[in-house]
mmCIF file of C-alpha atoms in Angstrom:
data_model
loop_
_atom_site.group_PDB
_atom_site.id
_atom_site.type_symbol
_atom_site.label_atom_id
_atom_site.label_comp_id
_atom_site.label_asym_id
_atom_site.label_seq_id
_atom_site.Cartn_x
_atom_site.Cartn_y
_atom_site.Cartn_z
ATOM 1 C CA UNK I 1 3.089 6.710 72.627
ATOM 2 C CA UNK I 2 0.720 4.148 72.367
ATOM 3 C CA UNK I 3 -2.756 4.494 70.316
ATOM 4 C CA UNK I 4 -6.153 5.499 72.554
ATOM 5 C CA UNK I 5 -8.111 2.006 73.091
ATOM 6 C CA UNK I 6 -10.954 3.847 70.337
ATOM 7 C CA UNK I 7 -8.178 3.920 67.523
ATOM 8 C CA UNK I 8 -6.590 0.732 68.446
ATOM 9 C CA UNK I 9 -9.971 -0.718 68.505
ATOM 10 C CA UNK I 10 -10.736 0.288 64.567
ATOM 11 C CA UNK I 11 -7.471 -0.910 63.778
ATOM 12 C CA UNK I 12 -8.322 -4.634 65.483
ATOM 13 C CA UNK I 13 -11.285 -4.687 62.966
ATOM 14 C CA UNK I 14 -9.845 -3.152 60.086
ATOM 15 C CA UNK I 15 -6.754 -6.241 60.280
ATOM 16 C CA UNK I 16 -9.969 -8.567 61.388
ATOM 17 C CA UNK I 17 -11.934 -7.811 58.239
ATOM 18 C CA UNK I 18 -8.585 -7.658 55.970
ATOM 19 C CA UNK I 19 -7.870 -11.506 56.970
ATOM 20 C CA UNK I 20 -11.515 -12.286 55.938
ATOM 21 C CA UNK I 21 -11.086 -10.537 53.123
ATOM 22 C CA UNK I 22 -8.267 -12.453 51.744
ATOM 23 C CA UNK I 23 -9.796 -15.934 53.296
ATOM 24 C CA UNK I 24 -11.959 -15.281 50.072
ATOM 25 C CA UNK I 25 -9.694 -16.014 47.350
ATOM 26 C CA UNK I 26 -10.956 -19.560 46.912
ATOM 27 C CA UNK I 27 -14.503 -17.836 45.821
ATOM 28 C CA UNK I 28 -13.078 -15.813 42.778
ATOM 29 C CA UNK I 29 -10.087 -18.762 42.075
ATOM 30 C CA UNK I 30 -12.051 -21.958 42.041
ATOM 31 C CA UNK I 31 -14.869 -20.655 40.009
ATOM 32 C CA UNK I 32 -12.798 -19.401 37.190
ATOM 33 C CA UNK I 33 -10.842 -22.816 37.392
ATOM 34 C CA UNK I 34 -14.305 -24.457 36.810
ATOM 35 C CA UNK I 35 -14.615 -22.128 33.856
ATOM 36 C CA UNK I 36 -11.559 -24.110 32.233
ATOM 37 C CA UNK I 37 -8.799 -21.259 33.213
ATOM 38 C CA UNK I 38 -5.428 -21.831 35.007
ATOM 39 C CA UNK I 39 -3.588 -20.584 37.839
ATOM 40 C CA UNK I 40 -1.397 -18.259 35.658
ATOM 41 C CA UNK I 41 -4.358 -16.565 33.843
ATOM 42 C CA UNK I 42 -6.280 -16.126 36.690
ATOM 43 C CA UNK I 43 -3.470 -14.285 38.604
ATOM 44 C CA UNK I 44 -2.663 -12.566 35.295
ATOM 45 C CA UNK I 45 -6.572 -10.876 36.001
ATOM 46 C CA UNK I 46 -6.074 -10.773 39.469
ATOM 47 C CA UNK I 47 -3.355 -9.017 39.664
ATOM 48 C CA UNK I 48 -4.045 -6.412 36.241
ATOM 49 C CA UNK I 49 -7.010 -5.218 37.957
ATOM 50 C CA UNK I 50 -5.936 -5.214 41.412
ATOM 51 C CA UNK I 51 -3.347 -3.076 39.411
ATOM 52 C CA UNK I 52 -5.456 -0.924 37.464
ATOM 53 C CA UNK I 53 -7.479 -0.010 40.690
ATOM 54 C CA UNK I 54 -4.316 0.640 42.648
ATOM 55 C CA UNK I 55 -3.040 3.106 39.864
ATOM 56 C CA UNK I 56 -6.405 5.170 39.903
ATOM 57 C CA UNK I 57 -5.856 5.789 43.843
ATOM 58 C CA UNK I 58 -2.574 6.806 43.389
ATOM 59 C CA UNK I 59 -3.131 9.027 40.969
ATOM 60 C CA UNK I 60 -5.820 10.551 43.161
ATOM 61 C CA UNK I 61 -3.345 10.937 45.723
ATOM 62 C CA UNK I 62 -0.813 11.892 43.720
ATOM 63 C CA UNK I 63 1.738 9.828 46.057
ATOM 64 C CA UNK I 64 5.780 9.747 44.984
ATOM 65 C CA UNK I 65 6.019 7.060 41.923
ATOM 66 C CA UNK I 66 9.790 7.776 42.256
ATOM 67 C CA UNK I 67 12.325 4.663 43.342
ATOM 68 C CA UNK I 68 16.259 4.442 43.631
ATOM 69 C CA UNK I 69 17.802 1.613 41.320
ATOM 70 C CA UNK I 70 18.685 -0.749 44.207
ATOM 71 C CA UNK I 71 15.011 -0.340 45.495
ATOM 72 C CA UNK I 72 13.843 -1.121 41.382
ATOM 73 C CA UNK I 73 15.890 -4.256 41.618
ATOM 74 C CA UNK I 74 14.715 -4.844 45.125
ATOM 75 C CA UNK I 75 11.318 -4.319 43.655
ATOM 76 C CA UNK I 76 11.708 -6.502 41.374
ATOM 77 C CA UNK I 77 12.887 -9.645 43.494
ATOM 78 C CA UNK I 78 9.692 -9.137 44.898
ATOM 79 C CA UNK I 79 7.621 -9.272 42.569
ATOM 80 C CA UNK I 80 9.209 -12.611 41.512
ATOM 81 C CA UNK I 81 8.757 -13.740 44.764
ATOM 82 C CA UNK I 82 5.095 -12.540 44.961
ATOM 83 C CA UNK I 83 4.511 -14.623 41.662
ATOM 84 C CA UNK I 84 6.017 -17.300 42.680
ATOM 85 C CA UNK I 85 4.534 -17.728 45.705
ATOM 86 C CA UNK I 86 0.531 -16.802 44.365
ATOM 87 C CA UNK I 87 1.072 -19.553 41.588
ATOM 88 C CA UNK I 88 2.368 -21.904 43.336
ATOM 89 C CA UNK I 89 -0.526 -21.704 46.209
ATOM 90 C CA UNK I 90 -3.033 -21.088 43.548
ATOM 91 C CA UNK I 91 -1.755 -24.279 41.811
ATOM 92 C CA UNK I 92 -1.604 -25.907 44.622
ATOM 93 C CA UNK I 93 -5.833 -25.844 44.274
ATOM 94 C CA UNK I 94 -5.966 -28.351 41.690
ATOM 95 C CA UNK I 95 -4.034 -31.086 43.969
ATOM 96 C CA UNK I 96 -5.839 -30.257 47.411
ATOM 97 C CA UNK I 97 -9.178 -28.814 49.083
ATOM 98 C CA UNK I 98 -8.199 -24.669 48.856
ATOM 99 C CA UNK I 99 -9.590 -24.936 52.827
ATOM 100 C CA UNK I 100 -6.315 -27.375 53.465
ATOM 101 C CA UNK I 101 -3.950 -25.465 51.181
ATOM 102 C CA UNK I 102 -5.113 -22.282 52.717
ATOM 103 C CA UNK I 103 -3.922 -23.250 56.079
ATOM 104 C CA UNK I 104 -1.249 -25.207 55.146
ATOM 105 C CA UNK I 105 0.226 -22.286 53.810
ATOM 106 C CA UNK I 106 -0.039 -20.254 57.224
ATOM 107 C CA UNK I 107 3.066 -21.714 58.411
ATOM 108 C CA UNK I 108 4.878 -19.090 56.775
ATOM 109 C CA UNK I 109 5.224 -17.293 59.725
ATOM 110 C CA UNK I 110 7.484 -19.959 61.659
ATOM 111 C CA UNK I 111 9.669 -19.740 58.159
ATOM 112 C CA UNK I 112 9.981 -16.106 58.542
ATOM 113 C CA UNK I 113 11.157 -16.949 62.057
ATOM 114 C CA UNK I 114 13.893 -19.532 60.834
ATOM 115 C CA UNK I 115 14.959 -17.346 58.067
ATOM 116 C CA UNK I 116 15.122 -14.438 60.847
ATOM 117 C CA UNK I 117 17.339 -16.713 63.041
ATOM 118 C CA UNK I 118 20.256 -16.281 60.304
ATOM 119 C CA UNK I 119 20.281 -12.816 60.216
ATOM 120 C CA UNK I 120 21.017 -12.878 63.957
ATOM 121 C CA UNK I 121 18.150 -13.165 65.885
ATOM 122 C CA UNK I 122 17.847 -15.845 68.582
ATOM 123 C CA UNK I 123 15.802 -19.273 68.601
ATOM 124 C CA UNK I 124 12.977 -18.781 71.417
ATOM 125 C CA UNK I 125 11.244 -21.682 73.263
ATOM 126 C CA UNK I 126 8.462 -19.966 71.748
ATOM 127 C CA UNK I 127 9.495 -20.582 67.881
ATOM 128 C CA UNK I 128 10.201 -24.189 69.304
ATOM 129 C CA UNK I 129 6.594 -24.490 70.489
ATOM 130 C CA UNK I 130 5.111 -23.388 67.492
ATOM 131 C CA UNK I 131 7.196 -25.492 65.646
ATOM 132 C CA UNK I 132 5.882 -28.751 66.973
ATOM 133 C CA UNK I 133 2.507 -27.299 67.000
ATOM 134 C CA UNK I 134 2.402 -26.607 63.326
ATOM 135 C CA UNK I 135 3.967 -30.097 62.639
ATOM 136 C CA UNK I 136 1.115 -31.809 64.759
ATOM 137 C CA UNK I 137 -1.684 -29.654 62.829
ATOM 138 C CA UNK I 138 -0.115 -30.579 59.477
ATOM 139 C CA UNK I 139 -0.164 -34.331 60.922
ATOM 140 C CA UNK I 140 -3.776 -34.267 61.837
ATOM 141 C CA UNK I 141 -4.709 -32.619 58.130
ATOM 142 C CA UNK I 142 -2.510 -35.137 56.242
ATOM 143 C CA UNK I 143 -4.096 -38.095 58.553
ATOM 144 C CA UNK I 144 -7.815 -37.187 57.687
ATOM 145 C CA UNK I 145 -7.904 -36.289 53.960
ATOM 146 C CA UNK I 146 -10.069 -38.088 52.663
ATOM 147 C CA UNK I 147 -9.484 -41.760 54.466
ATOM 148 C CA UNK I 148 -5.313 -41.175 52.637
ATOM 149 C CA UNK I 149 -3.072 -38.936 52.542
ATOM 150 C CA UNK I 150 -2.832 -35.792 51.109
ATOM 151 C CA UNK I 151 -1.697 -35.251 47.355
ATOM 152 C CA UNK I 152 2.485 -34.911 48.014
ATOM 153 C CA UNK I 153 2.713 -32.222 44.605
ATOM 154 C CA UNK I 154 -0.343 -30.308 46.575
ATOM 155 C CA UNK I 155 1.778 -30.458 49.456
ATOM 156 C CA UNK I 156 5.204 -29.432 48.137
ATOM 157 C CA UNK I 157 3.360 -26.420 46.407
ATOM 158 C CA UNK I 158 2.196 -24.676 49.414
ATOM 159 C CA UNK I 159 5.395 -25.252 51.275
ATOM 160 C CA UNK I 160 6.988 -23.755 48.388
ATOM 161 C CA UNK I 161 4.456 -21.099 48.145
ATOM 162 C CA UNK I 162 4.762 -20.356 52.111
ATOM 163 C CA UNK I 163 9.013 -20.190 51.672
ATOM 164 C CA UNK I 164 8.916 -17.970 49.215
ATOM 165 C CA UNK I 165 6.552 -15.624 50.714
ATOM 166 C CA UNK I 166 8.476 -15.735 53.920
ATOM 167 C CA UNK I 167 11.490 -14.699 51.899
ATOM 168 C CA UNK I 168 9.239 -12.024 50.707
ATOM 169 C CA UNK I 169 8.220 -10.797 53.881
ATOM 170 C CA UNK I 170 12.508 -10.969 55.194
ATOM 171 C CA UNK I 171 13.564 -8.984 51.922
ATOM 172 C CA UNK I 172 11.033 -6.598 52.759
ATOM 173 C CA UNK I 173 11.833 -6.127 56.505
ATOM 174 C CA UNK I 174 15.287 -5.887 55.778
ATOM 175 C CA UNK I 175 15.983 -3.767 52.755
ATOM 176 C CA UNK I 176 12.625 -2.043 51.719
ATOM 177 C CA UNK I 177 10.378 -1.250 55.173
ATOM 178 C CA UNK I 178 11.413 2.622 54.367
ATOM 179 C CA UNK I 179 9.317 2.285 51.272
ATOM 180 C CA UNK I 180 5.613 3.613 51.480
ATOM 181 C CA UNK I 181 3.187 0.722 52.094
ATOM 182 C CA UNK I 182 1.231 2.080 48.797
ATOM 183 C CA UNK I 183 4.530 2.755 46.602
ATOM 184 C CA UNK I 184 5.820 -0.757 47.655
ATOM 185 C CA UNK I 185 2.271 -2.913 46.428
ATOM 186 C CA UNK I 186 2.127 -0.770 43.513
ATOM 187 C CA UNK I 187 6.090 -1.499 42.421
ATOM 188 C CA UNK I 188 5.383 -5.239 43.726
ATOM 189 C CA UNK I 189 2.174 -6.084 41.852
ATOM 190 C CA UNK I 190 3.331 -4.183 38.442
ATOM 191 C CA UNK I 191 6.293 -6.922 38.026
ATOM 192 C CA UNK I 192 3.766 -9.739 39.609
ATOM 193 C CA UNK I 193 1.322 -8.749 36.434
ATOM 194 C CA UNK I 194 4.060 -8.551 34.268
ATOM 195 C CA UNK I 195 5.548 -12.055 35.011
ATOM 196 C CA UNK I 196 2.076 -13.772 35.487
ATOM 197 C CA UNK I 197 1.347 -12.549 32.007
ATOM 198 C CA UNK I 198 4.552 -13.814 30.731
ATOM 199 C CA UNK I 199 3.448 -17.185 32.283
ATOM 200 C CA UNK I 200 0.223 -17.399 30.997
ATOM 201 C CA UNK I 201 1.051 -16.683 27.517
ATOM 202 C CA UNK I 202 3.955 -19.740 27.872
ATOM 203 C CA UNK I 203 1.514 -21.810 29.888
ATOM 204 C CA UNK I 204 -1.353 -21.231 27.060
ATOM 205 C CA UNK I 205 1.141 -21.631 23.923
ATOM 206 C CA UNK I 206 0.778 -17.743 23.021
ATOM 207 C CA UNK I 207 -2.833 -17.095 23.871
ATOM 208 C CA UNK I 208 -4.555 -15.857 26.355
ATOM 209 C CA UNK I 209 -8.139 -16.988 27.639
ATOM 210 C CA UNK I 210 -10.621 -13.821 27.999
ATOM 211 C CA UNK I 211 -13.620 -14.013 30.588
ATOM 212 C CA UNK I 212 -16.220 -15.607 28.600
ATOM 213 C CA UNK I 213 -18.955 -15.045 30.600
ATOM 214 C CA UNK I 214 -20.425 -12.753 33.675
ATOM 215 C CA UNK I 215 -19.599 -15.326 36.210
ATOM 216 C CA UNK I 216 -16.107 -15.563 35.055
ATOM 217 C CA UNK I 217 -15.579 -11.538 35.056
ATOM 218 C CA UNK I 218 -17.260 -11.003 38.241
ATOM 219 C CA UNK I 219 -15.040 -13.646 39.570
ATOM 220 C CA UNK I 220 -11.683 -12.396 38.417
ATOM 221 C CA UNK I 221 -12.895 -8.619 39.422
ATOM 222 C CA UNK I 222 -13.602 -10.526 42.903
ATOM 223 C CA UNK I 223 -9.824 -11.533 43.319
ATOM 224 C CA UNK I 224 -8.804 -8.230 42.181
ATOM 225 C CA UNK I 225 -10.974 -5.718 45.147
ATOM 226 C CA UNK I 226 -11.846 -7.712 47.940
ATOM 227 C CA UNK I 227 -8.697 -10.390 48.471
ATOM 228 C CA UNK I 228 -5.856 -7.776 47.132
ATOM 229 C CA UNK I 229 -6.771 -4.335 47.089
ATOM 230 C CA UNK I 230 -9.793 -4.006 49.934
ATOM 231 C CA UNK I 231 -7.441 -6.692 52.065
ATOM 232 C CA UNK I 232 -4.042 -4.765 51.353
ATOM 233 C CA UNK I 233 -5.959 -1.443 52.262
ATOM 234 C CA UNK I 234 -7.673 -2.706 54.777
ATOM 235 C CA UNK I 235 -4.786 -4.410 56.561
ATOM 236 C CA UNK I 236 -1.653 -1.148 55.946
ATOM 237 C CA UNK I 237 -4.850 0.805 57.758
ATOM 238 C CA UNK I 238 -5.211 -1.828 60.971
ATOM 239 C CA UNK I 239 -1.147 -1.867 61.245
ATOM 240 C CA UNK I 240 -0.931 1.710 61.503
ATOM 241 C CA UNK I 241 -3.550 1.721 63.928
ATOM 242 C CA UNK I 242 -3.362 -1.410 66.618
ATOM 243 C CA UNK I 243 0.466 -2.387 65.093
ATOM 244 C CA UNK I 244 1.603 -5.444 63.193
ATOM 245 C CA UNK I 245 1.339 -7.871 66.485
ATOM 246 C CA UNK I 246 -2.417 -7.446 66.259
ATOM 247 C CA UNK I 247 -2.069 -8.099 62.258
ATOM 248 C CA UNK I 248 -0.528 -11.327 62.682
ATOM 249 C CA UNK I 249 -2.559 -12.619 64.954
ATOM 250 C CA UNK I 250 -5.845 -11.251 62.976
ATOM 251 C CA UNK I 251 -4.341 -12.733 60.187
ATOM 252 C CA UNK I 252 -5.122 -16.205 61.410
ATOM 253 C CA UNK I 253 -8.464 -15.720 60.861
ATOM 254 C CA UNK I 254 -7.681 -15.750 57.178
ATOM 255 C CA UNK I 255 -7.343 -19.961 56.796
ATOM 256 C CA UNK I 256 -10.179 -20.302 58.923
ATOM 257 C CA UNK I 257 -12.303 -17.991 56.714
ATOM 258 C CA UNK I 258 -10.833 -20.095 53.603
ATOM 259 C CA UNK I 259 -11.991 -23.082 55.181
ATOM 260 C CA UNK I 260 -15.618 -21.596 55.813
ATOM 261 C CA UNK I 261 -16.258 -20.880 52.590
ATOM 262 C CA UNK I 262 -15.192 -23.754 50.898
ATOM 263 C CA UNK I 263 -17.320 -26.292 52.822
ATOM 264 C CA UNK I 264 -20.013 -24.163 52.420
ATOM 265 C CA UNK I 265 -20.038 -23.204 48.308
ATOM 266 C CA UNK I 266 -17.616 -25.813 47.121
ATOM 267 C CA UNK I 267 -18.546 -28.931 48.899
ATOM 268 C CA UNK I 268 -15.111 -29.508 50.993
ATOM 269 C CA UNK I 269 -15.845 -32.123 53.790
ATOM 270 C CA UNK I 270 -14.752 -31.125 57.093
ATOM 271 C CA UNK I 271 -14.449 -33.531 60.389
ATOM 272 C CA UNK I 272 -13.604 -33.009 63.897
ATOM 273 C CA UNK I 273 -9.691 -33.980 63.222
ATOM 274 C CA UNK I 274 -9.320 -31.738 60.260
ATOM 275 C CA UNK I 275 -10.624 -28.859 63.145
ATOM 276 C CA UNK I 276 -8.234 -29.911 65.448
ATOM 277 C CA UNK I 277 -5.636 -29.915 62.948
ATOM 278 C CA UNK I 278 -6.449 -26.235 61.995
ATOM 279 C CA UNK I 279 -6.397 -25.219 65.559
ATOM 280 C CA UNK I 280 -3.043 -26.408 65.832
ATOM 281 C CA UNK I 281 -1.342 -24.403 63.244
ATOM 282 C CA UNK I 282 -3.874 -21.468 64.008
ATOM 283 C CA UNK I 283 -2.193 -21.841 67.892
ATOM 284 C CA UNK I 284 0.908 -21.833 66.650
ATOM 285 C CA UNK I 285 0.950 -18.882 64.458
ATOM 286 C CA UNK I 286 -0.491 -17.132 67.982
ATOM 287 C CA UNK I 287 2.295 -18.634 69.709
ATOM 288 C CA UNK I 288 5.268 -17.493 67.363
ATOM 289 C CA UNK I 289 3.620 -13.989 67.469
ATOM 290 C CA UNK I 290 2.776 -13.102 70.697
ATOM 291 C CA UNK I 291 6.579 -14.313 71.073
ATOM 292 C CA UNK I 292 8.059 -11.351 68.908
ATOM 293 C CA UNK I 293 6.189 -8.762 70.932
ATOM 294 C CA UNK I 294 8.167 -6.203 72.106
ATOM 295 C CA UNK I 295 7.549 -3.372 74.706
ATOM 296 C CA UNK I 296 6.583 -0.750 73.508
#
């Protein structure tokens, strides 16, 4: 039975204002990188506080903590994954414009896709649209930047943060969608804070670099609520509601909001083929989509 237009309507927003909501990371990443701290560190707040406030809800709600030990090694796959794939893309700042890398990394849908199509599911003229859609926005971006091209490590970290987050998203679909949305983040960003840490400490020679300054705590509490736990919230709520198709597609709004904000606090230059180029990927994240709707 399908959800009354009111209810699917709150969900549309809810998923609307989660992509926004995670289209803000640059604002909480790039000024604690201009405080002198790296991409491990700042995850290593991000994702302790995220943590923290995730912990005090559940303990509110008094959910089931309890997991099998194929899910705990599941769980923990993930939360490789989930590390992997956040310091990689937040690394990935230091090579490119976070607007860029931000949409760049949206082709992690047509990856999920691929990596779908070995587990038995069927190449659609769709996926093959989107395909050559993404490759002529990526064309457009690398064309533009700045008179060049852009920065090849810059480039290879988003693609690798966008596989393994695809990965993520197949290992979850396939062996851990039973798992309740608020068990599964909790599980997911407890071994992401662990590892981070792990990293930071390695990265930083055994130390670790405390927030200095109000700007710098605000910041990392920033990356905590509003891109992880007001976004994850915020976006299990507009699923449940108007269903993951209307996610997705909401979900494009999340480069685009990326892109916003860095031209307007941080200075990135934005032309007319660098918009085109956006559209593109934006279309084809639509197109891949609105191609794995089902009746229903």
């Amino acid at each position: 039975m399908k959800n009354p237009a009111p209810a699917r309507l709150k969900g549309a927003t809810c998923c609307i204002a989660s992509a926004i909501c995670y289209g803000t990371i640059p604002v909480g990443a790039l000024n604690l990188y201009a405080e002198g701290f790296d991409p491990p560190t700042v995850l290593s707040y991000r994702f302790i506080f995220a943590l923290v406030l995730l912990g005090a809800v559940m303990l509110k709600w008094r959910p089931d903590f309890q997991i099998t030990r194929r899910e705990a090694r599941d769980l923990f796959v993930l939360g490789l994954l989930f590390a992997i794939s956040s310091q990689s893309f937040f690394s990935s700042f230091k090579h490119m414009p976070a607007g860029i890398a931000s949409t760049l990394l949206f082709v992690y849908p047509l990856m999920v896709t691929a990596l779908m199509r070995m587990f038995g599911q069927k190449f659609t003229w769709q996926a093959g649209l989107a395909l050559m859609l993404a490759l002529g926005g990526v064309w457009l971006l690398n064309r533009d930047h700045a008179g060049g091209s852009l920065d090849l490590t810059g480039v290879l970290l988003v693609l690798i943060s966008a596989f393994t987050h695809a990965v993520y998203i197949v290992i979850i679909n396939l062996r851990l969608a039973h798992l309740p949305a608020l068990k599964l983040t909790f599980h997911i960003l407890l071994w992401s804070a662990v590892l981070m840490v792990l990293s930071a400490l390695w990265v930083n020679q055994g130390s670790f670099q405390l927030p200095a300054s109000l700007r710098s705590l605000g910041s990392a509490l920033w990356l905590a609520v509003v891109p992880t736990v007001l976004a994850l919230w915020l976006l299990v709520a507009g699923i449940e509601l108007a269903g993951s198709v209307t996610a997705a597609i909401a979900g494009a709004l999340e480069p685009l909001t990326a892109v916003v904000v860095c031209v307007l606090f941080f200075d990135e230059r934005f032309t007319l083929t660098i918009g085109c180029g956006i559209a593109l990927i934006l279309l084809a994240v639509i197109v891949i989509t609105l191609g794995r709707k089902r009746p229903g």
